[in-house]
Amino acid sequence: MKQIFMDTNVVIDFLANRQPFSLDAAKLFNMSLEGRIRIHISAVSYNNIYYVLRQSLTNNATIKLLENLAEITEITDVSNQVIRQSLKTDFKDYEDAIQYYSALTVPNIDFIVTRNTKDFKKSTLPVLTPTEAIALLSSK
């Protein structure tokens, strides 16, 4: 089973039904529910997801979505080491650095999925868009 690390933007695409991106995000979540992949999401993503979803949903509805998300994904801890590494990196976006170093803590991670691949130029892991990830996963 492939282990993928999903950036916050892809999760929000799915949960907020952001068009036209939500379809590819939904396909990846469906692959997870089918047991074909395991999705890992950084713990720091939860507060960002909450903030965005809360703009259009009630607190209870937002929390329920996050609870459901936690049931179908693996939550990657943001440790002291992850924060320290992120502070010393040359990633242009600090939040992306946290995402990247969180992904590195997952044993056997196969790739990162994000719509902003340019933000992960410094990555030693493969970085794919949702469309690229679906194509790769579908060819296996």
mmCIF file of C-alpha atoms in Angstrom, residues 63 96 137:
data_model
loop_
_atom_site.group_PDB
_atom_site.id
_atom_site.type_symbol
_atom_site.label_atom_id
_atom_site.label_comp_id
_atom_site.label_asym_id
_atom_site.label_seq_id
_atom_site.Cartn_x
_atom_site.Cartn_y
_atom_site.Cartn_z
ATOM 1 C CA ILE A 63 -15.576 19.785 14.156
ATOM 2 C CA ASP A 96 5.329 24.230 3.797
ATOM 3 C CA LEU A 137 -1.621 5.190 -8.481
#
